[in-house]
Tab-separated table of N, CA and C and ligand atoms in Angstrom:
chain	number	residue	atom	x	y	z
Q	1	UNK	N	144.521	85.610	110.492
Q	1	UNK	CA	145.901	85.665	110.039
Q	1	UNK	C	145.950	86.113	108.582
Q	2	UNK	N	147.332	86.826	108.205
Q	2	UNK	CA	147.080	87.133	106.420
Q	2	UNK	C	147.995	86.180	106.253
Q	3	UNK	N	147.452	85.964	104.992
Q	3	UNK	CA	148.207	84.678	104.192
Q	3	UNK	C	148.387	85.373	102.523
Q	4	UNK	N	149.554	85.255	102.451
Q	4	UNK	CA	149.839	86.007	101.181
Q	4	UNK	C	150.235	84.781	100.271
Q	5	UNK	N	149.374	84.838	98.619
Q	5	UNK	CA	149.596	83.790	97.719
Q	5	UNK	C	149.943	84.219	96.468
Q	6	UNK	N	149.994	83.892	95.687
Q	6	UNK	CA	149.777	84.457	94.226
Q	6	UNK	C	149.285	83.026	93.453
Q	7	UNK	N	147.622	83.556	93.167
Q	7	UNK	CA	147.243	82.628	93.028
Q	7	UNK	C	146.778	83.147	91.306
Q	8	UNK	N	147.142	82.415	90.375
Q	8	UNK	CA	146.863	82.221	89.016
Q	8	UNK	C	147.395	83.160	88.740
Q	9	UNK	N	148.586	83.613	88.630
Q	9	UNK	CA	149.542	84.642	88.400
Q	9	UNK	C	149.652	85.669	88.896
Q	10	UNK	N	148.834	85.801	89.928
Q	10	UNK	CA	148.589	87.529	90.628
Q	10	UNK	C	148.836	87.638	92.259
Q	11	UNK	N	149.420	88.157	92.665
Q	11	UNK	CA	149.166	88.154	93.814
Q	11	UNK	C	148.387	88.636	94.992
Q	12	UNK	N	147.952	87.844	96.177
Q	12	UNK	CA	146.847	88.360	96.831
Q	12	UNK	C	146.985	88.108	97.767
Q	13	UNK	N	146.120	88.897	98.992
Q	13	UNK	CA	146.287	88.742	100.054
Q	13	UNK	C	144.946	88.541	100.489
Q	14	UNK	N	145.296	87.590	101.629
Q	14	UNK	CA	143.608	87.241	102.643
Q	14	UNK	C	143.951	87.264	103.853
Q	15	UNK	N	142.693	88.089	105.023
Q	15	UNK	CA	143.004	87.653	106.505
Q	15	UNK	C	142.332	86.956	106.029
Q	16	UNK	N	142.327	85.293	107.177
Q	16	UNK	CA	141.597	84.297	107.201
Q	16	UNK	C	142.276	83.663	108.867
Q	17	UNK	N	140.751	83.049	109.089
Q	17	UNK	CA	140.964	82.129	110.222
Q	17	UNK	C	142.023	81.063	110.370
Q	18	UNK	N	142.780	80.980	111.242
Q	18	UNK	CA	143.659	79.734	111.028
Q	18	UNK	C	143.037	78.089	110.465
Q	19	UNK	N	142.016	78.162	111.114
Q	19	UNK	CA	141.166	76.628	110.647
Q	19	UNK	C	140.358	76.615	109.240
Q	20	UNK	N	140.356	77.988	108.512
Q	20	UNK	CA	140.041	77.669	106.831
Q	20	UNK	C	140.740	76.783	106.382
Q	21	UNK	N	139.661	76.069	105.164
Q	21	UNK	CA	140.600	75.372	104.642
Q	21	UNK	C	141.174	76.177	103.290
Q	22	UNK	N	142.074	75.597	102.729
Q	22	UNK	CA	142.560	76.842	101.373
Q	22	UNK	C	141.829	76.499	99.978
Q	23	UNK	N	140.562	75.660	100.365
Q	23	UNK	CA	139.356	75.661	99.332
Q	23	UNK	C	138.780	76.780	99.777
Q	24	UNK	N	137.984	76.688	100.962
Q	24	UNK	CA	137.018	78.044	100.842
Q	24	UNK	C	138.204	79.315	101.027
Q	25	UNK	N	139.267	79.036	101.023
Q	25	UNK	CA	139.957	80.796	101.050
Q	25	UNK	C	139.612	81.064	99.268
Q	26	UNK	N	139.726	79.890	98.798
Q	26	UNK	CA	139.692	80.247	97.250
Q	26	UNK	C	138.426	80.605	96.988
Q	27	UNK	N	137.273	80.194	97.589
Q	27	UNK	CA	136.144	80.112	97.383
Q	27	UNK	C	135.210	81.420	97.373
Q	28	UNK	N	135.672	81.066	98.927
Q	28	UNK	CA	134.884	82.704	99.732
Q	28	UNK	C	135.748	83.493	99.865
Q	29	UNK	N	136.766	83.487	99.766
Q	29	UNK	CA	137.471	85.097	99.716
Q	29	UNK	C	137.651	85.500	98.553
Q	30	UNK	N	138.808	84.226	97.688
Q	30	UNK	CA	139.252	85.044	96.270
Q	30	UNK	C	137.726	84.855	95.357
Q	31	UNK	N	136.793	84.352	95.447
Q	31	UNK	CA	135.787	84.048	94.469
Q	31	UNK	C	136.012	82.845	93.404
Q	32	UNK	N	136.669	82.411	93.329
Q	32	UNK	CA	137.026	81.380	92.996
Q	32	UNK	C	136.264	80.020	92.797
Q	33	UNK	N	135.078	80.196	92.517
Q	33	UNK	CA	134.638	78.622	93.023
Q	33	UNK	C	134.357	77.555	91.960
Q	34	UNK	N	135.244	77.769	90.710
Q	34	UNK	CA	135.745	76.998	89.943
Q	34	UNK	C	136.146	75.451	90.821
Q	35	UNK	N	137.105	76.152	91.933
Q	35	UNK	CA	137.091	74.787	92.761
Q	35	UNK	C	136.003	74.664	93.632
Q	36	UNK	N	135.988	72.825	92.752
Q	36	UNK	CA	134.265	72.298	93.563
Q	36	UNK	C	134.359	71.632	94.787
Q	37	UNK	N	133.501	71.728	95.826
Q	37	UNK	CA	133.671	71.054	97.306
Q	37	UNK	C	132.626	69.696	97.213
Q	38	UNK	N	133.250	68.696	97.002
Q	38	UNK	CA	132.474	67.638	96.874
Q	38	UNK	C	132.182	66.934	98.497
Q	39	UNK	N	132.838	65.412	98.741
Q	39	UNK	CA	133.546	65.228	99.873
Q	39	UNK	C	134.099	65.519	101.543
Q	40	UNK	N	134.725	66.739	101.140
Q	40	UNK	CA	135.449	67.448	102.019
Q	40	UNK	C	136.106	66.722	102.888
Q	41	UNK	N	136.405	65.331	102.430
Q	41	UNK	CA	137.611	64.894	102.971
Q	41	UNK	C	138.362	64.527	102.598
Q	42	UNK	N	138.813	64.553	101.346
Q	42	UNK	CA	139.781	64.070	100.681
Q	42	UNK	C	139.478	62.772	100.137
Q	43	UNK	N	138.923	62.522	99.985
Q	43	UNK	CA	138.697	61.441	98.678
Q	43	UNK	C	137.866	61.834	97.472
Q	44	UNK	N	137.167	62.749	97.200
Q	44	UNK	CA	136.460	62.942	95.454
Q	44	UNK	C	137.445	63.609	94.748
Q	45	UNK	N	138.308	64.168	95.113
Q	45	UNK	CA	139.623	64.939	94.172
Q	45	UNK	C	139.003	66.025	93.444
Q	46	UNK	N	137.712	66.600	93.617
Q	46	UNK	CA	136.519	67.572	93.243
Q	46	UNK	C	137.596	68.833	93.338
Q	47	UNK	N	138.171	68.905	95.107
Q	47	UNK	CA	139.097	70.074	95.040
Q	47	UNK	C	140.150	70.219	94.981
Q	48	UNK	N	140.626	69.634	93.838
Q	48	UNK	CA	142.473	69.198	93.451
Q	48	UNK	C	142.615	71.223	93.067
Q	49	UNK	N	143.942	71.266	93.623
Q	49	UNK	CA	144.504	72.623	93.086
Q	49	UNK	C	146.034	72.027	92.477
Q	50	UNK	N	146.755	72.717	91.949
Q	50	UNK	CA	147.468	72.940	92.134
Q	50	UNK	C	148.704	73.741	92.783
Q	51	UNK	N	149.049	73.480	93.841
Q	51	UNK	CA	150.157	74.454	94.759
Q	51	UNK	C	151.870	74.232	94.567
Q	52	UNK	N	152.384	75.113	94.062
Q	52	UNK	CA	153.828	74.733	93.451
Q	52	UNK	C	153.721	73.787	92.818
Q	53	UNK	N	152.968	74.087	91.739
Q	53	UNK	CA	152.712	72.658	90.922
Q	53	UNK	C	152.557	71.588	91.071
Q	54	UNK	N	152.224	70.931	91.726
Q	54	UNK	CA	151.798	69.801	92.594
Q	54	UNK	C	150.069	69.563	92.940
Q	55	UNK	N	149.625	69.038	92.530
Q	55	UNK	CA	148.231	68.156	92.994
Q	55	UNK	C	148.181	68.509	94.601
Q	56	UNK	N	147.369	69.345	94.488
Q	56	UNK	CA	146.784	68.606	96.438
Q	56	UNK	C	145.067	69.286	96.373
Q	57	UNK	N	144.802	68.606	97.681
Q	57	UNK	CA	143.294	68.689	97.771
Q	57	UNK	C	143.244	69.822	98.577
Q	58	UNK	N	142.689	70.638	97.772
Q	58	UNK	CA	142.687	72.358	98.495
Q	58	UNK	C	141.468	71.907	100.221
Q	59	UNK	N	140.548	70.579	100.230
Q	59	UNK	CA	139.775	70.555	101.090
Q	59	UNK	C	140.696	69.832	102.639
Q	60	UNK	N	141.818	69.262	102.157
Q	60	UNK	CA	142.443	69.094	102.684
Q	60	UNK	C	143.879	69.779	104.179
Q	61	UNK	N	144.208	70.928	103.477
Q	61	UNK	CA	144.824	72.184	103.939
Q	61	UNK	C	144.376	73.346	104.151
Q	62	UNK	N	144.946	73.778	105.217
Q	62	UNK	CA	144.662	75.138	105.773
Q	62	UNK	C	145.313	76.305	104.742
Q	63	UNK	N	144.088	76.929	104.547
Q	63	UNK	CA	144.805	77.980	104.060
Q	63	UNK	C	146.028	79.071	104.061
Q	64	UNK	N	146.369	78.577	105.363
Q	64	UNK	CA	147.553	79.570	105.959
Q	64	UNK	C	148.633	78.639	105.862
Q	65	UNK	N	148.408	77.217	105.210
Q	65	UNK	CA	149.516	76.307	105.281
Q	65	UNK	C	150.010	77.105	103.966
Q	66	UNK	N	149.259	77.673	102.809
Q	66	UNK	CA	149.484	77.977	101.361
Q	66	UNK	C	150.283	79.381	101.501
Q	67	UNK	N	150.300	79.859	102.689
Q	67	UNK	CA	151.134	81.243	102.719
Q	67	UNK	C	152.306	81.090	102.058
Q	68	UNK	N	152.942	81.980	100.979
Q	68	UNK	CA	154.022	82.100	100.498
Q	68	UNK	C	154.377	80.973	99.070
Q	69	UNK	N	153.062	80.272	99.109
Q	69	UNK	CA	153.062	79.705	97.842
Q	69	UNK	C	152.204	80.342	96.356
Q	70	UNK	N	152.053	79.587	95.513
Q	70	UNK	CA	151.783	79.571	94.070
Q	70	UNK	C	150.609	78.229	93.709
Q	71	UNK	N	149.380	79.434	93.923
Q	71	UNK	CA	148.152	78.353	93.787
Q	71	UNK	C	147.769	78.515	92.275
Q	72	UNK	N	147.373	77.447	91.563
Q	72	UNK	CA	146.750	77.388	90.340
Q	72	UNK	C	145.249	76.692	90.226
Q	73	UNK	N	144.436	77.129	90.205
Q	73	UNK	CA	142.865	76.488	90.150
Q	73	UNK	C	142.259	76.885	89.037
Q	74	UNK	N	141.175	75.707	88.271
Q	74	UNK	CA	141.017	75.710	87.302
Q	74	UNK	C	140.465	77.136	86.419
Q	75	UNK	N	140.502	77.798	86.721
Q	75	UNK	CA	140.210	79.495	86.026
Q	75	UNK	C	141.804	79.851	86.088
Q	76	UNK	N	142.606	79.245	85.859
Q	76	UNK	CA	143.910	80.006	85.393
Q	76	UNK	C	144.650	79.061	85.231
Q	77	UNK	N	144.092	77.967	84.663
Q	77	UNK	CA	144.961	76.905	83.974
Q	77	UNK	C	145.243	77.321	82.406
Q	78	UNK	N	144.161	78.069	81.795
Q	78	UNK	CA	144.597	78.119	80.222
Q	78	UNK	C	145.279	79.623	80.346
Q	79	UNK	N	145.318	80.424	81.193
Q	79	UNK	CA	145.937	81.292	81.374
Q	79	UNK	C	145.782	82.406	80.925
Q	80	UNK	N	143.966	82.579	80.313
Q	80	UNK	CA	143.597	83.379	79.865
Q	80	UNK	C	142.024	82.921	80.201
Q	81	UNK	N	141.594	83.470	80.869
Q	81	UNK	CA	139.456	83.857	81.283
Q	81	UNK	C	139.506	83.033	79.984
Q	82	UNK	N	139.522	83.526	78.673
Q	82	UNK	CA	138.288	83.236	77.605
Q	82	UNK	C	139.363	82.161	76.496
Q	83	UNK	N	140.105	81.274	76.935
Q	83	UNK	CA	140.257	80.252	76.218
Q	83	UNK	C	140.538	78.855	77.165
Q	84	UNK	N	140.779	78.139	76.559
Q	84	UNK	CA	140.818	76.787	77.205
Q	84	UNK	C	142.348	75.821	77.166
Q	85	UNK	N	142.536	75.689	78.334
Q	85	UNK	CA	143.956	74.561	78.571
Q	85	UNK	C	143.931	73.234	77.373
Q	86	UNK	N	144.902	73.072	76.960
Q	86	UNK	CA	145.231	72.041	75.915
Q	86	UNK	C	144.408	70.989	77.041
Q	87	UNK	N	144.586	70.677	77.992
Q	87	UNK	CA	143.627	69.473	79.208
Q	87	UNK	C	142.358	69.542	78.865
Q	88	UNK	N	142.017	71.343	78.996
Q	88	UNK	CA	140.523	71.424	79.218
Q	88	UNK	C	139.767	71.060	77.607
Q	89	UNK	N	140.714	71.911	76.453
Q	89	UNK	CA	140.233	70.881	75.596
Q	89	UNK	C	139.924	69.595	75.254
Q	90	UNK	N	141.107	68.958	75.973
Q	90	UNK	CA	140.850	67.412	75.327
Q	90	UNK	C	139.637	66.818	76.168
Q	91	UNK	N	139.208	67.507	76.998
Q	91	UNK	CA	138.121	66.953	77.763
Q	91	UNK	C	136.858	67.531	77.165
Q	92	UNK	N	136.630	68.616	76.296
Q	92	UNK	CA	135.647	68.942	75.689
Q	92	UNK	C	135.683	67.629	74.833
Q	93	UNK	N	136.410	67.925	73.634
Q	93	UNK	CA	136.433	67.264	72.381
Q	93	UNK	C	136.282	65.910	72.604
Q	94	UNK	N	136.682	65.385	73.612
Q	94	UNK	CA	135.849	63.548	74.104
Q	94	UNK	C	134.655	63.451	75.015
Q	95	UNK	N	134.222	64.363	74.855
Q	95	UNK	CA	133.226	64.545	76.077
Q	95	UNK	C	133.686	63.483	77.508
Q	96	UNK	N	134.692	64.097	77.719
Q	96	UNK	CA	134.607	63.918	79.330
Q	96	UNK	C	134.136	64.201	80.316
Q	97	UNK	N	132.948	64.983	80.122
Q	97	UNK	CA	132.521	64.803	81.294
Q	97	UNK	C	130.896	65.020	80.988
Q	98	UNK	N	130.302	65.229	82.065
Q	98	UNK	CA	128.791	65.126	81.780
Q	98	UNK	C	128.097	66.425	83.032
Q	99	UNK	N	128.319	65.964	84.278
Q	99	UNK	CA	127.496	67.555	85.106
Q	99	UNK	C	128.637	68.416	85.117
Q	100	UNK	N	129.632	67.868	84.534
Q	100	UNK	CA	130.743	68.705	84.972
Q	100	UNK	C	131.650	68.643	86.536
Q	101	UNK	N	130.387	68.366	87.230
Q	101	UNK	CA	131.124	69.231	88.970
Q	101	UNK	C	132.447	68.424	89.314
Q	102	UNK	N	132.903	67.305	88.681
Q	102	UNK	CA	133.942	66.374	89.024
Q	102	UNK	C	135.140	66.961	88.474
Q	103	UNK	N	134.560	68.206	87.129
Q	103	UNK	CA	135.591	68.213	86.145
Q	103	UNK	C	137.267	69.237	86.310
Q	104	UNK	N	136.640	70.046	87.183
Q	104	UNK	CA	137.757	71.171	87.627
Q	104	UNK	C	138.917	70.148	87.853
Q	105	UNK	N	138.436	69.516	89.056
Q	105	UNK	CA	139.099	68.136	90.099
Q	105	UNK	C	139.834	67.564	88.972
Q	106	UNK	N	139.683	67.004	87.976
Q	106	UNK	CA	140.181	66.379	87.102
Q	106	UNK	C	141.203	66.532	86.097
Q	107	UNK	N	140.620	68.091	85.784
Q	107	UNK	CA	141.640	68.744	85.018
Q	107	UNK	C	142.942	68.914	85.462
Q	108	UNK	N	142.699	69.426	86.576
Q	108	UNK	CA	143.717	69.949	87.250
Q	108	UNK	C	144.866	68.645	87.361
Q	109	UNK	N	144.202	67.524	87.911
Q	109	UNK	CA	145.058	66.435	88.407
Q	109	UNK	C	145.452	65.880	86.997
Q	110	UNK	N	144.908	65.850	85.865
Q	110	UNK	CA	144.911	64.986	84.388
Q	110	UNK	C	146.314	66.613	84.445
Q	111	UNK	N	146.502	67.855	84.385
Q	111	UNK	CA	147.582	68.455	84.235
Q	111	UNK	C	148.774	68.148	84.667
Q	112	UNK	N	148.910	67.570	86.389
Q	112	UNK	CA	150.017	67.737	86.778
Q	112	UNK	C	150.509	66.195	86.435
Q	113	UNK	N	149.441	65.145	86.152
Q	113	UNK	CA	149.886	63.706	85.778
Q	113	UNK	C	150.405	63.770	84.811
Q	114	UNK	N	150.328	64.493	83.446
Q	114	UNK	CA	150.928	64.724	82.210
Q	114	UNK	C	152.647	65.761	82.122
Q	115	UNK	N	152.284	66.476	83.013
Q	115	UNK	CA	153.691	67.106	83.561
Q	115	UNK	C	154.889	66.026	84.123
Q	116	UNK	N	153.992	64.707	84.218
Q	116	UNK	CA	155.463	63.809	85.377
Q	116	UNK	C	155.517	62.966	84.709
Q	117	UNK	N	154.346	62.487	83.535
Q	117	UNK	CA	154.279	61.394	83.020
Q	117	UNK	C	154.046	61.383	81.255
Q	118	UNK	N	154.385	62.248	80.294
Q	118	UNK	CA	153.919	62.626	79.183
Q	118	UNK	C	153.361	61.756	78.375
Q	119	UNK	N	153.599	60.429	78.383
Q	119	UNK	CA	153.564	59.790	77.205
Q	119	UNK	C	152.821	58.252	78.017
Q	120	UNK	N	151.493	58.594	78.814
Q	120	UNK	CA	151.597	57.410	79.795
Q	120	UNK	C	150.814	56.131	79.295
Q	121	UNK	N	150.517	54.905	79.345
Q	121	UNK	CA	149.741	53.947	79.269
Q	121	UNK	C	148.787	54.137	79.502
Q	122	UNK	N	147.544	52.955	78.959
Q	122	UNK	CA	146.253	53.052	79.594
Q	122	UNK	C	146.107	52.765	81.403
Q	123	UNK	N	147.223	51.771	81.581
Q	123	UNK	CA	146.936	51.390	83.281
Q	123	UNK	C	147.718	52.766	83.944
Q	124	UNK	N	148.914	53.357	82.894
Q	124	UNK	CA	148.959	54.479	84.175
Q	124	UNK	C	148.154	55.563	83.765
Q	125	UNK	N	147.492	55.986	82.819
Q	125	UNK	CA	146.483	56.734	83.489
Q	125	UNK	C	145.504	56.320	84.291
Q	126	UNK	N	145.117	54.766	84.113
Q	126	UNK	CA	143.800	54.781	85.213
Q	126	UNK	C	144.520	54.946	86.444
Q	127	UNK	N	145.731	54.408	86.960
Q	127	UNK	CA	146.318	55.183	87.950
Q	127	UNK	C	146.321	56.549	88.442
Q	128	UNK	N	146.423	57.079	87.362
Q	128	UNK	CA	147.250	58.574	87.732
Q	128	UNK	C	145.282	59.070	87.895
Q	129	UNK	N	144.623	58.850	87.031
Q	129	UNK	CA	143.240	59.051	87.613
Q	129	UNK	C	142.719	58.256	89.302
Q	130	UNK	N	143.178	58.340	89.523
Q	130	UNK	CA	142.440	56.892	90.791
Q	130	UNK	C	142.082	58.003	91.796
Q	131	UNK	N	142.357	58.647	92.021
Q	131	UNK	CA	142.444	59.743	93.021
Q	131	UNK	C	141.269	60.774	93.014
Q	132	UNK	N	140.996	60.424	91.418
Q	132	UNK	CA	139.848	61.518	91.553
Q	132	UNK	C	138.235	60.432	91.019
Q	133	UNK	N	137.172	61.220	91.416
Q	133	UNK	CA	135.793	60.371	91.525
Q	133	UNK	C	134.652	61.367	90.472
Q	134	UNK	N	133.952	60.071	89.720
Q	134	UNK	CA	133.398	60.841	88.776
Q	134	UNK	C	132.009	60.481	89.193
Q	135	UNK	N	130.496	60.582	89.175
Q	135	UNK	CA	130.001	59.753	89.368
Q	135	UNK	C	128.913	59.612	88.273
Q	136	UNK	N	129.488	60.331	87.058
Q	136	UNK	CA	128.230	60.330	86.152
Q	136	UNK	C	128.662	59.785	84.617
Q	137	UNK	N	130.355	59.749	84.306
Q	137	UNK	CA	130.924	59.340	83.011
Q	137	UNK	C	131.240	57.981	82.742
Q	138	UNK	N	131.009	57.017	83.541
Q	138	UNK	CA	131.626	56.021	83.367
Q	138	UNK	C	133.076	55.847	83.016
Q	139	UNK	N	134.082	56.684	83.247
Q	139	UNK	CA	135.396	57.198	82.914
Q	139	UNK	C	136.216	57.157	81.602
Q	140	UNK	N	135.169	56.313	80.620
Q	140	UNK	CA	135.923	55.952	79.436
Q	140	UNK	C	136.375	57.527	79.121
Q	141	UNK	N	135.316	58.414	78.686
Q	141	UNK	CA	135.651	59.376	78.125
Q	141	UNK	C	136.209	60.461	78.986
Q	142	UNK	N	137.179	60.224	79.921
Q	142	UNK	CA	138.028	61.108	80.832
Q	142	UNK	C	139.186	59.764	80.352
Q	143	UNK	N	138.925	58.790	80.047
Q	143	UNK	CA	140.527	58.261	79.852
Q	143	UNK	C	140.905	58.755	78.477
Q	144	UNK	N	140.220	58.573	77.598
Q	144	UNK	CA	140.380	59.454	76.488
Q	144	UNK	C	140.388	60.938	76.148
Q	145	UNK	N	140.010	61.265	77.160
Q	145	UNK	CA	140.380	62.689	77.382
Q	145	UNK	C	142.019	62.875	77.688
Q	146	UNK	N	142.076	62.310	78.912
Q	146	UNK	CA	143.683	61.500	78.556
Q	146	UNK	C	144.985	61.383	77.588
Q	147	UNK	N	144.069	60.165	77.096
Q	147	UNK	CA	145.140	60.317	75.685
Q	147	UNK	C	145.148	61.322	75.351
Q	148	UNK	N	144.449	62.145	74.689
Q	148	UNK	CA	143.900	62.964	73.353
Q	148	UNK	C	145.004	64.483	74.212
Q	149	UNK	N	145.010	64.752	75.543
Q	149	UNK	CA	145.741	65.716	76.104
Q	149	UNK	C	147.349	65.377	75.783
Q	150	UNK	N	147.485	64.202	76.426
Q	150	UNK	CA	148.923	63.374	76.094
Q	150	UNK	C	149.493	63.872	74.829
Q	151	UNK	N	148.782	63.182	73.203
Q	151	UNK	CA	148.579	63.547	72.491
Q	151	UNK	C	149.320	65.156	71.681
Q	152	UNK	N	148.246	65.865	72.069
Q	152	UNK	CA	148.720	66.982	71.563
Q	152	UNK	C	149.282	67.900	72.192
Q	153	UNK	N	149.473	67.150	73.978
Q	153	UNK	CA	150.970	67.986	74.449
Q	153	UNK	C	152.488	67.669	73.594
Q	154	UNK	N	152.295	66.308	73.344
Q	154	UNK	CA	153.577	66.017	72.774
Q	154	UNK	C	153.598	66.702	71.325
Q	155	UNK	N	152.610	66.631	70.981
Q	155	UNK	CA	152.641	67.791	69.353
Q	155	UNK	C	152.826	68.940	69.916
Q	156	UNK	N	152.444	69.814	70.928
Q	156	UNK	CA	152.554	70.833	70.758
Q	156	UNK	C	154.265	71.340	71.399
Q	157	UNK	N	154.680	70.598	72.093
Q	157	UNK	CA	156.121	70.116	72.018
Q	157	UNK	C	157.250	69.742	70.707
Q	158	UNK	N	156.636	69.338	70.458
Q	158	UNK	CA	158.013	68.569	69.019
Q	158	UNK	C	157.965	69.984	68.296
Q	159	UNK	N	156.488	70.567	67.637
Q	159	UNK	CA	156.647	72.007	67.153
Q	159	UNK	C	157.242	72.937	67.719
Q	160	UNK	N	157.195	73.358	69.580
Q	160	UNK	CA	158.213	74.515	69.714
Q	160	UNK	C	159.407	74.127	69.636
Q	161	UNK	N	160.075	72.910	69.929
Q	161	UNK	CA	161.331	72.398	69.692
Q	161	UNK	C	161.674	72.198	68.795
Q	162	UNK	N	160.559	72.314	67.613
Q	162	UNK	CA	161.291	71.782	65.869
Q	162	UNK	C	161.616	73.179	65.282
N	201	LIG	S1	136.194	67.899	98.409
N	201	LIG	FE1	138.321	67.643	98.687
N	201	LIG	S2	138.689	65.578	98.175
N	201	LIG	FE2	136.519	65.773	98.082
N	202	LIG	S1	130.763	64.560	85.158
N	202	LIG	FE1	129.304	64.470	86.778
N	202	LIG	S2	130.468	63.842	88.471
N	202	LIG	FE2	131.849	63.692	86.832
């Protein structure tokens, strides 16, 4: 079947099997493999995308469910190849993470939690984190990655509005 997306601002087209999921369409078709396949059932949050802005587990859905939507995966979150998402920074600069492979998963979901929630607590981020699985940081420094995103979204807010 073709499934037409526009995925990280561009649009594209894939035949694909009805039973792909819309991880490996990202994977093995668009090249994509920024998103990581941990799990594959929906619990490591490894393959969080974003689809119409929204969190979901790309290991979760068929790729042909994504027809006619707006996928975002972590290579077109800062919206440019060679710089980094205000997220993906704050996860450098606290060292959040350590092999990395958890980290796409994270970003992505630490983005759309800050989109609904700007200014959140320590218990709702460990909330708004719960979904996704790390198994090498001990999470302090992804909750502080956290803040530190929180942080200087809201600075980088008050400045375009001031
Ligand atoms: S690979 Fe999708 S939730 Fe684990
Ligand atoms: S940094 Fe290794 S699994 Fe999270």
């Amino acid at each position: 079947m073709d499934v037409n997306l526009i995925v990280n601002g561009e649009r594209c087209r894939a035949r694909v099997e009805p039973r792909k999921t819309l991880a490996d369409l990202l994977r093995e078709d668009l090249g994509l493999t920024g998103t990581h396949l941990g799990c594959e059932h929906g619990v490591c949050g490894s393959c969080t995308v974003l689809l119409d802005g929204l969190a979901v587990r790309s290991c979760l859905m068929f790729g042909v469910q994504a027809d006619g939507s707006e996928v975002t995966s972590v290579e077109g979150l800062a919206g440019d190849p060679e710089s980094l998402s205000l997220v993906q920074r704050a996860f450098q600069e606290t060292h959040g993470l350590q092999c990395g492979f958890c980290t796409p998963g994270f970003v992505i979901s630490v983005t759309a939690f800050l989109a609904e929630v700007p200014d959140p607590t320590d218990e709702q981020i460990r909330d708004g984190l719960s979904g996704n699985l790390c198994r090498c940081t001990g999470y302090q420094g992804i909750v502080q990655a956290v803040r530190l995103a929180a942080r200087l979204r809201r600075e980088e807010r008050a400045e375009t509005s001031g």
